[in-house]
Amino acid sequence: MIDEYLRWLPDAIVPWPDVVPVTIPEHFRARWIFWTLMSPAAVGWLVAYSLAFLRGRKDKCVGVPALLVAVNFAWEFNLSVILDQDTTQRHINFSWALFNIFIISQVVRWGHKDHPNLTRRNFLWAFVAMFVWASFMVVYGTIEIGDFPGTYTGTIINIPLSWAFITMLKSRGSSAGQSMYIAIAKMIGSMGAAATVYAEFPGHNLFFVLFISVHILDAVYIRMLYVQIRKEGHSPWAWNRPTVPHYADAPRTKDAAQDAPSAPPARTETMEHAK
């Protein structure tokens, strides 16, 4: 009876589609589409990880936003070791996780530099806590929505990761640990993943919104990084770009007021002339 009185509203503008709001297992999808479009994504991220590790070692800092490394690793580890997954995607995830271990070694050594309000010990605890929290989110999120390839969780994670690159650049105030090739490889990886999802899961429009957000953030970061490197007097495309020290490693100087010799009071000088 009550329901009849509540039916005075017109039909909704956007009705529920017939598309199931979850992804489907690999045996229902064309493998040639996956390998054609996903290969650039797999290679792009592996190149980004490798270059980030090398640049981070040169500048003695982390080339990927430190706390987001925990979230990224949680997705790769849990969707290759903990959860049963698509065979092909599982091997790609595991290869990413292996490369990420090298980045984690730099996080343990230098990650605290980007968080000056935390001691090194507290930062490491925060990193572990982030990994544990992200692991629960990935595992239960994947299971509850039936996201077999982990596409939803992986795409959502990519948004704060892209944003974190921008904030890392701004907070450091330099291109330390970063390069144009890392940024471009990351963008290629994300674009390859987007093309794969668009082709394999048509009608899932949320992916369109999520990936467009990632692409915009990546483009903004590339532009900001290009300007920053030029500002530092170097070519953004130079492979042998000189070392850029992290601001935490910059030598600290005393306050200018303390260094300057104190001048005698004017009143004293006047009194001496009077004598």
mmCIF file of C-alpha atoms in Angstrom:
data_model
loop_
_atom_site.group_PDB
_atom_site.id
_atom_site.type_symbol
_atom_site.label_atom_id
_atom_site.label_comp_id
_atom_site.label_asym_id
_atom_site.label_seq_id
_atom_site.Cartn_x
_atom_site.Cartn_y
_atom_site.Cartn_z
ATOM 1 C CA MET A 1 0.000 0.000 0.000
ATOM 2 C CA ILE A 2 2.754 2.414 0.959
ATOM 3 C CA ASP A 3 4.710 1.500 -2.184
ATOM 4 C CA GLU A 4 1.802 2.603 -4.361
ATOM 5 C CA TYR A 5 1.853 6.099 -2.836
ATOM 6 C CA LEU A 6 5.615 6.307 -3.412
ATOM 7 C CA ARG A 7 5.377 5.676 -7.161
ATOM 8 C CA TRP A 8 4.512 9.238 -8.107
ATOM 9 C CA LEU A 9 8.085 9.984 -9.190
ATOM 10 C CA PRO A 10 8.799 9.613 -12.930
ATOM 11 C CA ASP A 11 11.136 6.912 -14.214
ATOM 12 C CA ALA A 12 14.823 7.467 -13.572
ATOM 13 C CA ILE A 13 16.766 9.182 -16.326
ATOM 14 C CA VAL A 14 19.482 6.499 -16.400
ATOM 15 C CA PRO A 15 18.016 2.986 -16.041
ATOM 16 C CA TRP A 16 19.993 -0.008 -14.861
ATOM 17 C CA PRO A 17 21.916 -1.492 -17.808
ATOM 18 C CA ASP A 18 22.082 -5.155 -18.691
ATOM 19 C CA VAL A 19 25.872 -5.155 -18.247
ATOM 20 C CA VAL A 20 26.929 -7.082 -15.152
ATOM 21 C CA PRO A 21 28.875 -4.690 -12.847
ATOM 22 C CA VAL A 22 31.766 -7.130 -12.450
ATOM 23 C CA THR A 23 34.472 -8.424 -14.753
ATOM 24 C CA ILE A 24 34.513 -11.910 -16.226
ATOM 25 C CA PRO A 25 37.029 -14.798 -16.138
ATOM 26 C CA GLU A 26 39.657 -15.147 -18.843
ATOM 27 C CA HIS A 27 38.123 -18.162 -20.618
ATOM 28 C CA PHE A 28 35.264 -15.907 -21.745
ATOM 29 C CA ARG A 29 37.623 -13.314 -23.237
ATOM 30 C CA ALA A 30 39.724 -13.320 -26.417
ATOM 31 C CA ARG A 31 43.344 -13.887 -25.504
ATOM 32 C CA TRP A 32 44.753 -12.114 -28.569
ATOM 33 C CA ILE A 33 43.076 -8.891 -27.485
ATOM 34 C CA PHE A 34 44.584 -9.227 -24.019
ATOM 35 C CA TRP A 35 48.138 -9.821 -25.217
ATOM 36 C CA THR A 36 48.001 -7.175 -27.934
ATOM 37 C CA LEU A 37 46.804 -4.410 -25.634
ATOM 38 C CA MET A 38 48.141 -5.524 -22.265
ATOM 39 C CA SER A 39 51.748 -6.044 -23.391
ATOM 40 C CA PRO A 40 52.476 -2.276 -23.458
ATOM 41 C CA ALA A 41 50.992 -2.028 -19.967
ATOM 42 C CA ALA A 42 53.146 -4.855 -18.611
ATOM 43 C CA VAL A 43 56.324 -3.553 -20.240
ATOM 44 C CA GLY A 44 55.549 0.092 -19.422
ATOM 45 C CA TRP A 45 55.258 -0.537 -15.704
ATOM 46 C CA LEU A 46 58.344 -2.772 -15.631
ATOM 47 C CA VAL A 47 60.333 -0.025 -17.347
ATOM 48 C CA ALA A 48 58.933 2.585 -14.944
ATOM 49 C CA TYR A 49 59.942 0.472 -11.930
ATOM 50 C CA SER A 50 63.433 -0.171 -13.315
ATOM 51 C CA LEU A 51 64.110 3.476 -14.154
ATOM 52 C CA ALA A 52 62.684 4.627 -10.818
ATOM 53 C CA PHE A 53 65.035 2.272 -8.996
ATOM 54 C CA LEU A 54 68.080 3.481 -10.957
ATOM 55 C CA ARG A 55 67.213 7.168 -10.589
ATOM 56 C CA GLY A 56 66.424 6.708 -6.910
ATOM 57 C CA ARG A 57 69.790 5.057 -6.331
ATOM 58 C CA LYS A 58 71.524 7.966 -8.054
ATOM 59 C CA ASP A 59 69.700 10.666 -6.070
ATOM 60 C CA LYS A 60 69.492 8.576 -2.857
ATOM 61 C CA CYS A 61 65.718 8.763 -2.545
ATOM 62 C CA VAL A 62 62.646 6.798 -3.604
ATOM 63 C CA GLY A 63 61.556 7.195 -7.233
ATOM 64 C CA VAL A 64 57.942 6.226 -6.464
ATOM 65 C CA PRO A 65 55.827 7.868 -3.720
ATOM 66 C CA ALA A 66 56.830 5.814 -0.688
ATOM 67 C CA LEU A 67 53.501 4.998 0.973
ATOM 68 C CA LEU A 68 51.853 4.287 -2.379
ATOM 69 C CA VAL A 69 54.529 1.658 -2.966
ATOM 70 C CA ALA A 70 52.881 -0.288 -0.126
ATOM 71 C CA VAL A 71 49.464 -0.036 -1.784
ATOM 72 C CA ASN A 72 50.851 -0.982 -5.197
ATOM 73 C CA PHE A 73 52.748 -3.952 -3.795
ATOM 74 C CA ALA A 74 49.671 -5.100 -1.864
ATOM 75 C CA TRP A 75 47.693 -5.294 -5.114
ATOM 76 C CA GLU A 76 50.427 -7.133 -7.001
ATOM 77 C CA PHE A 77 51.282 -9.546 -4.184
ATOM 78 C CA ASN A 78 47.740 -10.486 -3.226
ATOM 79 C CA LEU A 79 46.589 -10.941 -6.830
ATOM 80 C CA SER A 80 49.509 -13.192 -7.687
ATOM 81 C CA VAL A 81 50.236 -15.146 -4.489
ATOM 82 C CA ILE A 82 47.207 -14.996 -2.152
ATOM 83 C CA LEU A 83 44.197 -15.098 -4.501
ATOM 84 C CA ASP A 84 43.609 -17.450 -7.402
ATOM 85 C CA GLN A 85 43.480 -15.327 -10.508
ATOM 86 C CA ASP A 86 43.561 -15.205 -14.290
ATOM 87 C CA THR A 87 46.633 -17.193 -15.351
ATOM 88 C CA THR A 88 48.141 -14.601 -17.675
ATOM 89 C CA GLN A 89 47.376 -11.608 -15.464
ATOM 90 C CA ARG A 90 48.699 -13.479 -12.434
ATOM 91 C CA HIS A 91 52.144 -13.890 -14.011
ATOM 92 C CA ILE A 92 52.237 -10.216 -14.973
ATOM 93 C CA ASN A 93 51.284 -9.207 -11.435
ATOM 94 C CA PHE A 94 53.991 -11.443 -9.991
ATOM 95 C CA SER A 95 56.652 -9.923 -12.244
ATOM 96 C CA TRP A 96 55.552 -6.450 -11.127
ATOM 97 C CA ALA A 97 55.730 -7.559 -7.488
ATOM 98 C CA LEU A 98 59.293 -8.845 -7.958
ATOM 99 C CA PHE A 99 60.422 -5.537 -9.443
ATOM 100 C CA ASN A 100 58.636 -3.671 -6.679
ATOM 101 C CA ILE A 101 60.785 -5.446 -4.085
ATOM 102 C CA PHE A 102 63.756 -3.395 -5.295
ATOM 103 C CA ILE A 103 61.721 -0.211 -4.826
ATOM 104 C CA ILE A 104 60.752 -1.371 -1.328
ATOM 105 C CA SER A 105 64.439 -1.759 -0.446
ATOM 106 C CA GLN A 106 64.844 1.938 -1.243
ATOM 107 C CA VAL A 107 61.715 2.785 0.744
ATOM 108 C CA VAL A 108 63.238 1.104 3.795
ATOM 109 C CA ARG A 109 66.457 3.045 3.327
ATOM 110 C CA TRP A 110 65.291 6.478 2.170
ATOM 111 C CA GLY A 111 61.488 6.609 2.338
ATOM 112 C CA HIS A 112 61.414 8.556 5.600
ATOM 113 C CA LYS A 113 63.030 11.547 3.877
ATOM 114 C CA ASP A 114 59.671 12.517 2.372
ATOM 115 C CA HIS A 115 58.015 12.427 5.785
ATOM 116 C CA PRO A 116 60.112 14.674 8.040
ATOM 117 C CA ASN A 117 57.444 14.663 10.759
ATOM 118 C CA LEU A 118 57.979 10.937 11.295
ATOM 119 C CA THR A 119 60.998 9.161 12.662
ATOM 120 C CA ARG A 120 62.434 6.481 10.417
ATOM 121 C CA ARG A 121 61.007 3.793 12.707
ATOM 122 C CA ASN A 122 57.516 5.311 12.737
ATOM 123 C CA PHE A 123 57.593 5.720 8.977
ATOM 124 C CA LEU A 124 58.399 2.026 8.519
ATOM 125 C CA TRP A 125 55.502 1.106 10.802
ATOM 126 C CA ALA A 126 53.241 3.363 8.728
ATOM 127 C CA PHE A 127 54.456 1.619 5.571
ATOM 128 C CA VAL A 128 53.680 -1.820 7.018
ATOM 129 C CA ALA A 129 50.266 -0.643 8.233
ATOM 130 C CA MET A 130 49.477 0.736 4.768
ATOM 131 C CA PHE A 131 50.428 -2.587 3.187
ATOM 132 C CA VAL A 132 48.238 -4.575 5.600
ATOM 133 C CA TRP A 133 45.247 -2.255 5.148
ATOM 134 C CA ALA A 134 45.591 -2.274 1.345
ATOM 135 C CA SER A 135 45.889 -6.066 1.349
ATOM 136 C CA PHE A 136 42.539 -6.464 3.130
ATOM 137 C CA MET A 137 40.941 -3.969 0.748
ATOM 138 C CA VAL A 138 42.273 -5.753 -2.336
ATOM 139 C CA VAL A 139 41.382 -9.269 -1.160
ATOM 140 C CA TYR A 140 37.875 -8.554 0.116
ATOM 141 C CA GLY A 141 37.102 -6.031 -2.605
ATOM 142 C CA THR A 142 38.078 -8.518 -5.308
ATOM 143 C CA ILE A 143 36.084 -11.358 -3.757
ATOM 144 C CA GLU A 144 32.913 -9.422 -2.941
ATOM 145 C CA ILE A 145 32.422 -7.910 -6.409
ATOM 146 C CA GLY A 146 33.773 -10.917 -8.307
ATOM 147 C CA ASP A 147 36.527 -8.871 -9.932
ATOM 148 C CA PHE A 148 38.594 -11.822 -11.149
ATOM 149 C CA PRO A 149 41.399 -9.868 -12.866
ATOM 150 C CA GLY A 150 41.468 -7.250 -10.078
ATOM 151 C CA THR A 151 40.702 -4.595 -12.660
ATOM 152 C CA TYR A 152 38.516 -2.386 -10.502
ATOM 153 C CA THR A 153 40.860 -2.333 -7.526
ATOM 154 C CA GLY A 154 43.926 -1.863 -9.724
ATOM 155 C CA THR A 155 42.405 1.055 -11.602
ATOM 156 C CA ILE A 156 41.188 2.779 -8.443
ATOM 157 C CA ILE A 157 44.632 2.431 -6.848
ATOM 158 C CA ASN A 158 46.207 4.078 -9.891
ATOM 159 C CA ILE A 159 44.411 7.373 -9.241
ATOM 160 C CA PRO A 160 45.998 8.198 -5.843
ATOM 161 C CA LEU A 161 49.304 6.896 -7.196
ATOM 162 C CA SER A 162 49.217 9.393 -10.075
ATOM 163 C CA TRP A 163 48.232 12.165 -7.678
ATOM 164 C CA ALA A 164 51.035 11.184 -5.299
ATOM 165 C CA PHE A 165 53.627 11.728 -8.045
ATOM 166 C CA ILE A 166 52.413 15.328 -8.343
ATOM 167 C CA THR A 167 52.517 15.949 -4.592
ATOM 168 C CA MET A 168 55.950 14.286 -4.369
ATOM 169 C CA LEU A 169 57.298 16.670 -6.999
ATOM 170 C CA LYS A 170 55.819 19.687 -5.222
ATOM 171 C CA SER A 171 56.949 18.674 -1.722
ATOM 172 C CA ARG A 172 60.511 17.910 -2.813
ATOM 173 C CA GLY A 173 60.731 21.120 -4.811
ATOM 174 C CA SER A 174 63.076 19.363 -7.235
ATOM 175 C CA SER A 175 63.249 16.492 -9.696
ATOM 176 C CA ALA A 176 65.115 14.269 -7.218
ATOM 177 C CA GLY A 177 64.384 10.608 -7.913
ATOM 178 C CA GLN A 178 62.305 11.447 -10.969
ATOM 179 C CA SER A 179 62.767 11.553 -14.733
ATOM 180 C CA MET A 180 60.679 12.134 -17.829
ATOM 181 C CA TYR A 181 61.231 8.541 -18.886
ATOM 182 C CA ILE A 182 59.768 7.202 -15.630
ATOM 183 C CA ALA A 183 56.722 9.435 -16.034
ATOM 184 C CA ILE A 184 56.185 8.493 -19.685
ATOM 185 C CA ALA A 185 56.654 4.761 -19.026
ATOM 186 C CA LYS A 186 54.057 4.953 -16.264
ATOM 187 C CA MET A 187 51.623 6.726 -18.598
ATOM 188 C CA ILE A 188 52.190 4.113 -21.330
ATOM 189 C CA GLY A 189 51.523 1.358 -18.787
ATOM 190 C CA SER A 190 48.282 2.983 -17.665
ATOM 191 C CA MET A 191 47.159 3.621 -21.252
ATOM 192 C CA GLY A 192 47.831 -0.004 -22.181
ATOM 193 C CA ALA A 193 45.771 -1.187 -19.222
ATOM 194 C CA ALA A 194 42.989 1.221 -20.195
ATOM 195 C CA ALA A 195 42.915 -0.037 -23.797
ATOM 196 C CA THR A 196 42.727 -3.635 -22.562
ATOM 197 C CA VAL A 197 39.830 -2.876 -20.224
ATOM 198 C CA TYR A 198 37.899 -0.878 -22.841
ATOM 199 C CA ALA A 199 38.228 -3.758 -25.314
ATOM 200 C CA GLU A 200 37.478 -6.643 -22.936
ATOM 201 C CA PHE A 201 34.771 -5.036 -20.799
ATOM 202 C CA PRO A 202 32.689 -2.770 -23.046
ATOM 203 C CA GLY A 203 29.838 -1.002 -21.340
ATOM 204 C CA HIS A 204 31.628 -0.666 -18.017
ATOM 205 C CA ASN A 205 31.632 3.124 -18.092
ATOM 206 C CA LEU A 206 33.139 3.524 -14.628
ATOM 207 C CA PHE A 207 36.452 2.427 -16.120
ATOM 208 C CA PHE A 208 36.216 5.286 -18.600
ATOM 209 C CA VAL A 209 35.873 7.801 -15.755
ATOM 210 C CA LEU A 210 38.673 6.217 -13.731
ATOM 211 C CA PHE A 211 41.195 5.950 -16.555
ATOM 212 C CA ILE A 212 40.490 9.440 -17.859
ATOM 213 C CA SER A 213 41.284 10.683 -14.345
ATOM 214 C CA VAL A 214 44.573 8.762 -14.392
ATOM 215 C CA HIS A 215 45.521 10.077 -17.849
ATOM 216 C CA ILE A 216 44.830 13.692 -16.874
ATOM 217 C CA LEU A 217 46.897 13.405 -13.685
ATOM 218 C CA ASP A 218 49.757 11.725 -15.561
ATOM 219 C CA ALA A 219 49.744 14.464 -18.206
ATOM 220 C CA VAL A 220 49.795 17.185 -15.531
ATOM 221 C CA TYR A 221 52.698 15.465 -13.784
ATOM 222 C CA ILE A 222 54.712 15.133 -17.000
ATOM 223 C CA ARG A 223 54.250 18.816 -17.746
ATOM 224 C CA MET A 224 55.196 19.856 -14.184
ATOM 225 C CA LEU A 225 58.263 17.609 -14.195
ATOM 226 C CA TYR A 226 59.390 18.983 -17.576
ATOM 227 C CA VAL A 227 59.168 22.551 -16.273
ATOM 228 C CA GLN A 228 60.985 21.638 -13.048
ATOM 229 C CA ILE A 229 63.926 19.984 -14.822
ATOM 230 C CA ARG A 230 64.282 22.937 -17.190
ATOM 231 C CA LYS A 231 64.171 25.234 -14.168
ATOM 232 C CA GLU A 232 67.106 23.300 -12.706
ATOM 233 C CA GLY A 233 69.095 24.055 -15.861
ATOM 234 C CA HIS A 234 69.141 20.576 -17.372
ATOM 235 C CA SER A 235 67.636 18.897 -20.407
ATOM 236 C CA PRO A 236 64.519 16.894 -19.479
ATOM 237 C CA TRP A 237 65.542 14.257 -22.047
ATOM 238 C CA ALA A 238 69.138 13.777 -20.896
ATOM 239 C CA TRP A 239 69.893 10.210 -19.776
ATOM 240 C CA ASN A 240 72.954 11.343 -17.776
ATOM 241 C CA ARG A 241 71.218 14.124 -15.894
ATOM 242 C CA PRO A 242 73.374 15.158 -12.916
ATOM 243 C CA THR A 243 72.500 14.032 -9.426
ATOM 244 C CA VAL A 244 69.691 16.016 -7.832
ATOM 245 C CA PRO A 245 69.966 15.920 -4.023
ATOM 246 C CA HIS A 246 66.870 15.391 -1.941
ATOM 247 C CA TYR A 247 66.000 18.403 0.195
ATOM 248 C CA ALA A 248 66.545 16.295 3.326
ATOM 249 C CA ASP A 249 70.195 15.854 2.283
ATOM 250 C CA ALA A 250 70.815 19.551 1.638
ATOM 251 C CA PRO A 251 73.407 21.080 4.000
ATOM 252 C CA ARG A 252 71.775 23.107 6.729
ATOM 253 C CA THR A 253 73.018 26.655 7.287
ATOM 254 C CA LYS A 254 72.632 28.830 10.318
ATOM 255 C CA ASP A 255 70.190 31.662 10.329
ATOM 256 C CA ALA A 256 71.528 34.722 8.516
ATOM 257 C CA ALA A 257 70.827 36.904 11.483
ATOM 258 C CA GLN A 258 72.954 34.689 13.714
ATOM 259 C CA ASP A 259 75.839 34.587 11.224
ATOM 260 C CA ALA A 260 76.000 38.348 10.760
ATOM 261 C CA PRO A 261 78.267 40.230 13.238
ATOM 262 C CA SER A 262 76.324 42.367 15.644
ATOM 263 C CA ALA A 263 76.726 46.102 15.090
ATOM 264 C CA PRO A 264 77.447 48.373 18.101
ATOM 265 C CA PRO A 265 74.442 50.294 19.349
ATOM 266 C CA ALA A 266 74.121 53.751 17.810
ATOM 267 C CA ARG A 267 73.503 55.307 21.237
ATOM 268 C CA THR A 268 76.834 54.035 22.584
ATOM 269 C CA GLU A 269 78.684 55.436 19.583
ATOM 270 C CA THR A 270 77.060 58.855 20.112
ATOM 271 C CA MET A 271 77.966 58.874 23.800
ATOM 272 C CA GLU A 272 81.642 58.168 22.966
ATOM 273 C CA HIS A 273 81.780 61.173 20.597
ATOM 274 C CA ALA A 274 80.246 63.335 23.286
ATOM 275 C CA LYS A 275 83.046 62.404 25.652
#
